[in-house]
Coordinates of C-alpha atoms in Angstrom, one line a residue:
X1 CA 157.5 173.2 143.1
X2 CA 161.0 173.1 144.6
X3 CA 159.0 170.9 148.1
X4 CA 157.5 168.7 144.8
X5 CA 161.3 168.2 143.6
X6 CA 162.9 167.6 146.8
X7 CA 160.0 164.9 148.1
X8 CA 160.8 162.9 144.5
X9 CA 164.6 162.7 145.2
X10 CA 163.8 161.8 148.5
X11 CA 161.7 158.6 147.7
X12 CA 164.1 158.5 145.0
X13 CA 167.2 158.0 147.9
X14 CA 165.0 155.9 149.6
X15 CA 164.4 153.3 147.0
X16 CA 167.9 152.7 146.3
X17 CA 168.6 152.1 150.1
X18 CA 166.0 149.5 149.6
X19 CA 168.2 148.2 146.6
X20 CA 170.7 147.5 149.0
X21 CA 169.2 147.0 152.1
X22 CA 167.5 143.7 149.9
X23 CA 171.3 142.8 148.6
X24 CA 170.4 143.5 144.9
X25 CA 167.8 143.2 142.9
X26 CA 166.9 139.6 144.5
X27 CA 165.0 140.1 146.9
X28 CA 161.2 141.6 147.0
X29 CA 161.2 145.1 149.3
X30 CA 158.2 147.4 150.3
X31 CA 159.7 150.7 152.1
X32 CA 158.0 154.0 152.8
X33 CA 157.3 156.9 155.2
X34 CA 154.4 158.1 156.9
X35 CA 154.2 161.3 157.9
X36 CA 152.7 162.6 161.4
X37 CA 151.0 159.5 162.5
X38 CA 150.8 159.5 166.1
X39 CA 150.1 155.7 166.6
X40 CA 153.2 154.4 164.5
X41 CA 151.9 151.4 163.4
X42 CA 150.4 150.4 159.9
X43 CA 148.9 147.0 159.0
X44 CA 149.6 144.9 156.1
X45 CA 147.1 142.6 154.6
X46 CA 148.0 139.7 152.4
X47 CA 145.3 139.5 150.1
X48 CA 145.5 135.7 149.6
X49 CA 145.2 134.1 153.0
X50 CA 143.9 137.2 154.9
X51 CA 147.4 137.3 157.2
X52 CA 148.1 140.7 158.7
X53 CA 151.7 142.1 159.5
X54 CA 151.8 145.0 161.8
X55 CA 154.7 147.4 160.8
X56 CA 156.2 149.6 163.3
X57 CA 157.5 152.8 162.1
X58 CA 160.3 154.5 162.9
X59 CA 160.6 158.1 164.8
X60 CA 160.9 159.7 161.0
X61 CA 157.9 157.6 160.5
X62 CA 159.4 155.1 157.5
X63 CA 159.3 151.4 157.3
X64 CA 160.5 148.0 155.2
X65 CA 159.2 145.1 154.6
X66 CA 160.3 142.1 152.8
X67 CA 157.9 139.7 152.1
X68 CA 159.0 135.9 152.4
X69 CA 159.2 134.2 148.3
X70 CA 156.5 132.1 149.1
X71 CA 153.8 134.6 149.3
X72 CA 155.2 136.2 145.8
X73 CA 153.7 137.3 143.5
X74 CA 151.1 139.0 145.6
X75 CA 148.5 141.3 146.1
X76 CA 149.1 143.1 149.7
X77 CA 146.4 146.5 151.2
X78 CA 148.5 149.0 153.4
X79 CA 145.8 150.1 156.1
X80 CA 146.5 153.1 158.3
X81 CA 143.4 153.2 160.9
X82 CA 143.8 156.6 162.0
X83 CA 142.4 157.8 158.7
X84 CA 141.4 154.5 157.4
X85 CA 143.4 154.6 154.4
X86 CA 143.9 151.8 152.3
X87 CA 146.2 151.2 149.2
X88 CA 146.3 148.3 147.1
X89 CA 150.0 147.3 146.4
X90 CA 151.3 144.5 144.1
X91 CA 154.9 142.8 144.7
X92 CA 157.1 140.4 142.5
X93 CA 160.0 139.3 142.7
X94 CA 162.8 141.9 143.0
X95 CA 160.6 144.6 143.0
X96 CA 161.3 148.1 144.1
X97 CA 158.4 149.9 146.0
X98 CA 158.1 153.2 147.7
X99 CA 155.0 154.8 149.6
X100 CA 154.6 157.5 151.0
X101 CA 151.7 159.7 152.8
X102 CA 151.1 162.3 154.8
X103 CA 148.4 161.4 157.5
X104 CA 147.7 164.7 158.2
X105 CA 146.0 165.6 154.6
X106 CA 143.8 162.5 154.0
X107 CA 142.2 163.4 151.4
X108 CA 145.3 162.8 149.1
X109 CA 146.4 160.2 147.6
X110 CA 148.6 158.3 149.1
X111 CA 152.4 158.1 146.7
X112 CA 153.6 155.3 144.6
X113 CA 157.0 154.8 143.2
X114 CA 159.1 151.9 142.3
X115 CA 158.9 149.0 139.4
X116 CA 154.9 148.1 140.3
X117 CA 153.3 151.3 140.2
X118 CA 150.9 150.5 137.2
X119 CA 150.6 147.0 138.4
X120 CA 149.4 148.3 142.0
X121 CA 147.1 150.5 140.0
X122 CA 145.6 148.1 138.1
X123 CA 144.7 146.3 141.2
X124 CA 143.6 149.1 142.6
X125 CA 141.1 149.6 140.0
X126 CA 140.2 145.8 139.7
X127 CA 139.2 146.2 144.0
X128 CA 137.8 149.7 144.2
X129 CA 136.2 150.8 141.1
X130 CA 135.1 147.5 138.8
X131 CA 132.5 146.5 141.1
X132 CA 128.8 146.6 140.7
X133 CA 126.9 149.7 141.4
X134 CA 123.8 149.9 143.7
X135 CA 121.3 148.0 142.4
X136 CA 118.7 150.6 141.9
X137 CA 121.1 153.2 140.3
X138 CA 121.5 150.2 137.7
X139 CA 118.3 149.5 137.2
X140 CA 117.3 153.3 136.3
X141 CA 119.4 153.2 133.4
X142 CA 119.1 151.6 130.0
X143 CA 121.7 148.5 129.7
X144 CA 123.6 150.3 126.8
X145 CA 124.1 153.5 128.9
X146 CA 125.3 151.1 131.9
X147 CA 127.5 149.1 130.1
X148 CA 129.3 151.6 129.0
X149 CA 130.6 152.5 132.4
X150 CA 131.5 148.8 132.6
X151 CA 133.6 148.9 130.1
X152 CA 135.2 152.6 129.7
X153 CA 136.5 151.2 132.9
X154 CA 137.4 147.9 131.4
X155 CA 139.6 149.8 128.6
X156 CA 141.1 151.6 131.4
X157 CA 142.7 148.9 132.8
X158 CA 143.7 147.0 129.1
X159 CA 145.5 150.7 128.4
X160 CA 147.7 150.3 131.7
X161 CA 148.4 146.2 130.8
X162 CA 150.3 147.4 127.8
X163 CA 152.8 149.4 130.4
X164 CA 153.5 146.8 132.2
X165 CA 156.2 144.2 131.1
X166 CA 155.0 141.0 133.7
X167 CA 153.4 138.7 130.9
X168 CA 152.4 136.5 134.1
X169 CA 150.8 139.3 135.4
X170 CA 148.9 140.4 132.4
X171 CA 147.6 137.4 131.4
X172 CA 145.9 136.5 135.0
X173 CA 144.4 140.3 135.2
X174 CA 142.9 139.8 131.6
X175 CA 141.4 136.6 132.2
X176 CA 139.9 137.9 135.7
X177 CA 139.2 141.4 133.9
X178 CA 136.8 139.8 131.2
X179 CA 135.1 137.8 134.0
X180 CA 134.6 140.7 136.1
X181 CA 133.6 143.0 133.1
X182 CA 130.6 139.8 132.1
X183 CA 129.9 139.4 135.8
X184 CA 129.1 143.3 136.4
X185 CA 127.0 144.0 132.7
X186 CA 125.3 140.1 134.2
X187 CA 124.2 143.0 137.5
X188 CA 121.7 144.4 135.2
X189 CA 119.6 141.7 135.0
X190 CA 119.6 141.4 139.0
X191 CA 118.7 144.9 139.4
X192 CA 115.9 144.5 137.1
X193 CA 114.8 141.8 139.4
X194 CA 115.2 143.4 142.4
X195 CA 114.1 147.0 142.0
X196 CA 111.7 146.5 139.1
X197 CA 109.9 143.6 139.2
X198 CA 110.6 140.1 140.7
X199 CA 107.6 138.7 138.4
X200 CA 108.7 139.7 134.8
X201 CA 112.2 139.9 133.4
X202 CA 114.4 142.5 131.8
X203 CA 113.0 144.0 128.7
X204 CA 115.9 145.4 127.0
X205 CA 116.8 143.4 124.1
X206 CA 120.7 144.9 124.0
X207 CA 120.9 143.0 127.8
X208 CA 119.6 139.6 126.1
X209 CA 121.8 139.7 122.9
X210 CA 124.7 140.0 125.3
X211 CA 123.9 137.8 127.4
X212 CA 123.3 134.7 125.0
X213 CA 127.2 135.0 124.5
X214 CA 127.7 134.3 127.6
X215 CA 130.1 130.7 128.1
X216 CA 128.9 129.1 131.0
X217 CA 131.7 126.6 130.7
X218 CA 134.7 128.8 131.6
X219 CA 135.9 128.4 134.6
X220 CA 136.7 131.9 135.3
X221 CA 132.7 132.6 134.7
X222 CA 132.0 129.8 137.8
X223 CA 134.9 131.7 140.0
X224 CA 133.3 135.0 139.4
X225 CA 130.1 134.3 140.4
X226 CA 128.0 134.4 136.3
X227 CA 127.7 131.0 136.3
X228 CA 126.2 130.5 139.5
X229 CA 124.4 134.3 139.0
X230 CA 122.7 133.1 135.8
X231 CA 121.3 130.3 137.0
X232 CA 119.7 131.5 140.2
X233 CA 117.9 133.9 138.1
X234 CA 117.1 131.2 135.4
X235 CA 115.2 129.4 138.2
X236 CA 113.3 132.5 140.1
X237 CA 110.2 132.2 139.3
X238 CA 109.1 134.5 142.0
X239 CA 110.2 137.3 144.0
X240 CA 110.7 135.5 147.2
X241 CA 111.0 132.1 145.6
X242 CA 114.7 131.4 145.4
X243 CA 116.6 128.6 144.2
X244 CA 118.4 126.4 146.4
X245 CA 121.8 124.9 146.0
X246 CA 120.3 121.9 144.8
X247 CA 118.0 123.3 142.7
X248 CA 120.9 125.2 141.2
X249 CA 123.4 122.4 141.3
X250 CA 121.1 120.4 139.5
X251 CA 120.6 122.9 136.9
X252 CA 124.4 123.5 136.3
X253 CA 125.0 119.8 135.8
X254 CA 122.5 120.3 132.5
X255 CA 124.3 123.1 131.2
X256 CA 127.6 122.5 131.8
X257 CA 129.9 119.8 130.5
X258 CA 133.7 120.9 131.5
X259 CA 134.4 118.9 134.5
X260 CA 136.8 121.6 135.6
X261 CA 133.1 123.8 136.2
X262 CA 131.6 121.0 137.6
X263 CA 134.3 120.1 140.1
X264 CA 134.2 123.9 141.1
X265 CA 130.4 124.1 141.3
X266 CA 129.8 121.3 143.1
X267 CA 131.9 122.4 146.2
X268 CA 130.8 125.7 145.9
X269 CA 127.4 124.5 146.0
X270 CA 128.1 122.1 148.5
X271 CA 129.6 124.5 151.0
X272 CA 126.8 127.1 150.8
X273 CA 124.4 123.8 151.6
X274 CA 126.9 122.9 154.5
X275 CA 126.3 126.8 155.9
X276 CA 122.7 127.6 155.5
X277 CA 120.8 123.7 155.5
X278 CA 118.8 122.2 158.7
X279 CA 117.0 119.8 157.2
X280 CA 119.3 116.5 157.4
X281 CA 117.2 115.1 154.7
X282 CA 117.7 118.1 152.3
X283 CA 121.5 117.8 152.9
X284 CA 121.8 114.5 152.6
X285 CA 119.9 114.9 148.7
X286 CA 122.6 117.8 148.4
X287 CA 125.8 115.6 149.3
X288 CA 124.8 112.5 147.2
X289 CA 124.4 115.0 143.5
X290 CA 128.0 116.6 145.0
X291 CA 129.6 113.4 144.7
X292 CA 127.8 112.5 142.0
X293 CA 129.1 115.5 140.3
X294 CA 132.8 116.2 141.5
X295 CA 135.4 114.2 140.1
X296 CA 137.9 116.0 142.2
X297 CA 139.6 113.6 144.7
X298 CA 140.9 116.5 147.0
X299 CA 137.4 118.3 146.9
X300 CA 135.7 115.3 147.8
X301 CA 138.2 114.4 151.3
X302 CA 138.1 118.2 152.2
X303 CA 133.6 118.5 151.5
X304 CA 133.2 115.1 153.1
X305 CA 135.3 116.3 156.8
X306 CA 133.1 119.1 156.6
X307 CA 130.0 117.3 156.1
X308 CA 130.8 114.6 158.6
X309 CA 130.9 117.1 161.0
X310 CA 127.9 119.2 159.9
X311 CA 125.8 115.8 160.0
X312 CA 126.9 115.4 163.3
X313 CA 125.5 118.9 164.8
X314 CA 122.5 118.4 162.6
X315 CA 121.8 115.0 164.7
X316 CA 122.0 117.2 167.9
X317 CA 119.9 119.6 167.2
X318 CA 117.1 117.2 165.9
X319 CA 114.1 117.8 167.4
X320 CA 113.0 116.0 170.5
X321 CA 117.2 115.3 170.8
X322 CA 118.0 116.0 174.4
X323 CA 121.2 118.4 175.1
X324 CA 124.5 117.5 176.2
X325 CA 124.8 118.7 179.9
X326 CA 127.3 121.6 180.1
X327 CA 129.2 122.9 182.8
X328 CA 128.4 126.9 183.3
X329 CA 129.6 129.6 185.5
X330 CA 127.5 132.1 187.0
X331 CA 128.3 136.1 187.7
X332 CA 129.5 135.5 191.4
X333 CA 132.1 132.3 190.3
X334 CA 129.5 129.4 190.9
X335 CA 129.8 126.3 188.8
X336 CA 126.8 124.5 187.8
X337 CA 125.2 121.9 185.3
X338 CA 123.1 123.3 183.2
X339 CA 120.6 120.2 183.7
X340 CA 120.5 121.7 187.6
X341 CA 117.9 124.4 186.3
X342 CA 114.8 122.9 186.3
X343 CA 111.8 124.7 183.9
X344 CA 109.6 122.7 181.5
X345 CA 111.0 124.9 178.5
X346 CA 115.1 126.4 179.2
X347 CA 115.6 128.4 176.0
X348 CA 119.5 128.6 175.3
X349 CA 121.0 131.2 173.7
X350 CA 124.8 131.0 172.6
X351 CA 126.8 134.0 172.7
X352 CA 129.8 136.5 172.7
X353 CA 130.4 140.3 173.6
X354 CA 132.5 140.5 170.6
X355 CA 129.4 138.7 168.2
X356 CA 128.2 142.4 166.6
X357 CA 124.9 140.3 165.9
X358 CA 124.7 138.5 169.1
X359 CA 124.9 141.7 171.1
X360 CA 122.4 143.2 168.8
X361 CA 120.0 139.7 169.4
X362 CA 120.1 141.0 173.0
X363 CA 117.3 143.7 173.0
X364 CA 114.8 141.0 171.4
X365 CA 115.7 138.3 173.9
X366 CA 114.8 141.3 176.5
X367 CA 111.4 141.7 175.0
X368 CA 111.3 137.6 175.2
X369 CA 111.8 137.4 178.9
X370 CA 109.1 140.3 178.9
X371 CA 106.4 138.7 177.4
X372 CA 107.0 135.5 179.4
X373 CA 107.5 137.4 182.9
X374 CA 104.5 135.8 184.3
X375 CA 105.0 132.1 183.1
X376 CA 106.9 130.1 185.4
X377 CA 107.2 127.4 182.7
X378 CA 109.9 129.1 180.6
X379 CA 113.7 130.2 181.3
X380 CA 116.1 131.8 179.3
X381 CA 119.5 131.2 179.6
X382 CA 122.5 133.1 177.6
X383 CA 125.4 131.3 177.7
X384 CA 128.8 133.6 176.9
X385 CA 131.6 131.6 175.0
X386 CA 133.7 134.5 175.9
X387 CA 137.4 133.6 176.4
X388 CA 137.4 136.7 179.5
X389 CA 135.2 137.1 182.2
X390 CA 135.7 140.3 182.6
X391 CA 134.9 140.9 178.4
X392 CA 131.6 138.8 179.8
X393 CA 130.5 140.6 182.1
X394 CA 130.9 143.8 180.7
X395 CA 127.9 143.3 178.0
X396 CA 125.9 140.8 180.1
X397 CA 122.3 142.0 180.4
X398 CA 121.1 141.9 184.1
X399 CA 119.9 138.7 185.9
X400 CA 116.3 138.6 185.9
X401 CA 113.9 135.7 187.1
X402 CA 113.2 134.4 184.2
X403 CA 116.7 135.0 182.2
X404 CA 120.0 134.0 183.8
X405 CA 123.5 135.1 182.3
X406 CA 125.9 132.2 182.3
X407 CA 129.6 131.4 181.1
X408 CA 130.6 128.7 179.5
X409 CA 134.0 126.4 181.2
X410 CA 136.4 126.1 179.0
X411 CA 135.5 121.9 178.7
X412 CA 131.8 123.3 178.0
X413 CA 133.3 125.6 175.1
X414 CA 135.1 122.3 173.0
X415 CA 131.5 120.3 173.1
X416 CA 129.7 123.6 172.0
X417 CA 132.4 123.5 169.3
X418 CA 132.8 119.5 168.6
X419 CA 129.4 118.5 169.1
X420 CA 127.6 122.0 167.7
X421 CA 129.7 123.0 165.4
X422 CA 129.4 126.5 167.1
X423 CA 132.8 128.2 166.7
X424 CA 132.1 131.8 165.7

């Protein structure tokens, strides 16, 4: 009890150093201690535009952090990868915050205490525990038993808003809370789907009466996901038959009338078309209904640089389009042109050692080379776009006959990037 009392008046010390170390109650300040962390280092994520800040401890094992006004308010993680601990914190302006955790007994919970405690928790809550459940542990339940988890946890989080004094605050969470809590009780008919039957549709007449209340014109349904959800499920009319993002574009533009939606759905749609599309025929249907739908001016400049330049690598890769001649590197430090290897087919295969997937691809392009050992018509070539050599060679397979390991010049890394579109 007396360790409990003196740990409290500690943090409490602490957070009035951080008063003054941030000259009053103007500034924003995040301070803390970690206990017995051999590394001495902690990363801060800012939630918004995925930034990290590494922050070095000190031999006691405390820190501060003030983050700039700009970037306030803000939702920030604290990650610790020794344990892989990860806390959702919240920061205003002037705010007071205090952590502290002992590495060494991961299995607590890490300590909170300042002027955003219940505002950190709520976050918390929004991030780790009002998200949908495995999809099979849904569907063997009946919707009224599952929504109640939904929204015990819902209530949860509206009993905490009433301790916190940040209107601002309260008002974005709510609006975002009664998205979330429609987008998660939406799950149930996706599990159905999925782990029941793709042919037939839910049967539970408590899912449909909710579900007819549903207002697909709020915008904070489209940012969630329901919108978008709703009708992708609308249009299955098979297990493996999914809509597109025309399909589903189209369908929104029937439903929907707040332009706000629209604007929203037609980029989102858009972009997912941009990603996944190789047909330039398909994409070109799918850009005409975008701008035939968003009235946004700023949407349409930012979708149209992107499909300018998606167009472009579509046009390469057209079949019976011939491939710009790179300059590669070999293992021993040779430079060649890749139009120097002369096969009747040269399969190319774009890589990195630090692609998870790529790496992974490997083992089937092995089994490739394999079953083509004896045909002198086919090469493979697996071209790194590795910024070291050294990173390069580490994970590149063997030379064989019939499959040569290459690295990509720096020159031969802009085209792949320009010209392909092949940057990650």
């Amino acid at each position: 009890m007396r360790l409990v009392i003196l740990e409290i008046a500690v943090i409490l010390i602490v957070l009035i150093l951080c008063w003054i170390v941030g000259e009053g109650r103007g500034n924003t300040v995040f301070c803390g201690k970690v206990k017995n962390l051999d590394s001495g280092v902690v990363l801060l994520y800012h939630e918004d535009d995925i930034t990290i800040d590494t922050l070095r401890l000190t031999k006691d094992g405390e820190f501060i952090y003030k983050p700039l006004s700009s970037d306030l308010p803000g939702i920030y993680v604290l990650y610790i990868p020794e344990t892989s601990t990860f806390t959702y914190i919240y920061l205003r302006k002037g705010a007071r915050l205090h952590y502290l955790f002992d590495v060494s007994h991961p299995e607590k919970v890490p300590v909170l205490v300042g002027d955003v405690v219940v505002e950190s928790k709520i976050v918390r809550i929004m991030n780790e525990e009002f998200v949908c459940l495995d999809p099979e542990v849904i569907a063997r339940q009946p919707f009224e038993r599952y929504a109640k988890g939904i929204n015990d946890t819902y209530n949860e989080v509206i009993s905490l808003l009433r301790e916190t004094h940040d209107q601002e605050f309260s008002q974005k969470v709510l609006t975002e809370l009664n998205a979330k809590r429609d987008y998660n009780l939406y799950c149930f008919r996706a599990a159905y789907k999925l782990c029941i039957s793709g042919e037939t549709d839910v049967q539970d007449t408590a899912f449909w009466n909710f579900a007819r209340k549903l207002d697909l014109n709020k915008i904070e349904n489209a940012k969630s996901g329901l919108l978008r959800m709703v009708v992708a499920w609308d249009l299955q009319s098979g297990y493996d038959k999914n809509a597109s993002d025309l399909e589903i574009l189209q369908e929104v533009n029937k439903r929907v009338g707040n332009q706000q939606v629209l604007d929203y759905m037609a980029e989102e749609c858009m972009l997912s078309a941009l990603d996944n599309e190789s047909s330039l025929e398909k994409l070109s249907v799918m850009y005409d209904l975008f701008v035939n739908t968003c009235k946004d001016c700023e949407i349409l400049w930012r979708v149209w640089e992107r499909y300018k330049k998606v167009r472009k690598t579509l046009c390469r890769l057209a079949p019976g389009k011939e491939m710009i001649d790179l300059e590669v590197v070999d293992r021993d430090g040779n430079h060649l042109k890749l139009s120097s290897i002369k096969n009747d087919i040269i399969y190319v295969d774009i890589w990195a050692s630090w692609c998870g997937p790529c790496c992974y691809e490997m083992t089937f392009l092995e089994q490739l080379a394999q079953k083509y050992a004896n045909n002198s018509r086919l090469m493979i070539i697996s071209l790194s776009t590795d910024d070291d050599k050294e990173e390069w060679l580490a994970k590149a397979p063997a030379d064989k006959s019939n499959w040569k390991q290459y690295w990509a010049t720096q020159h031969a890394k802009e085209i792949l990037e320009n010209e392909y579109n092949i940057s990650a």
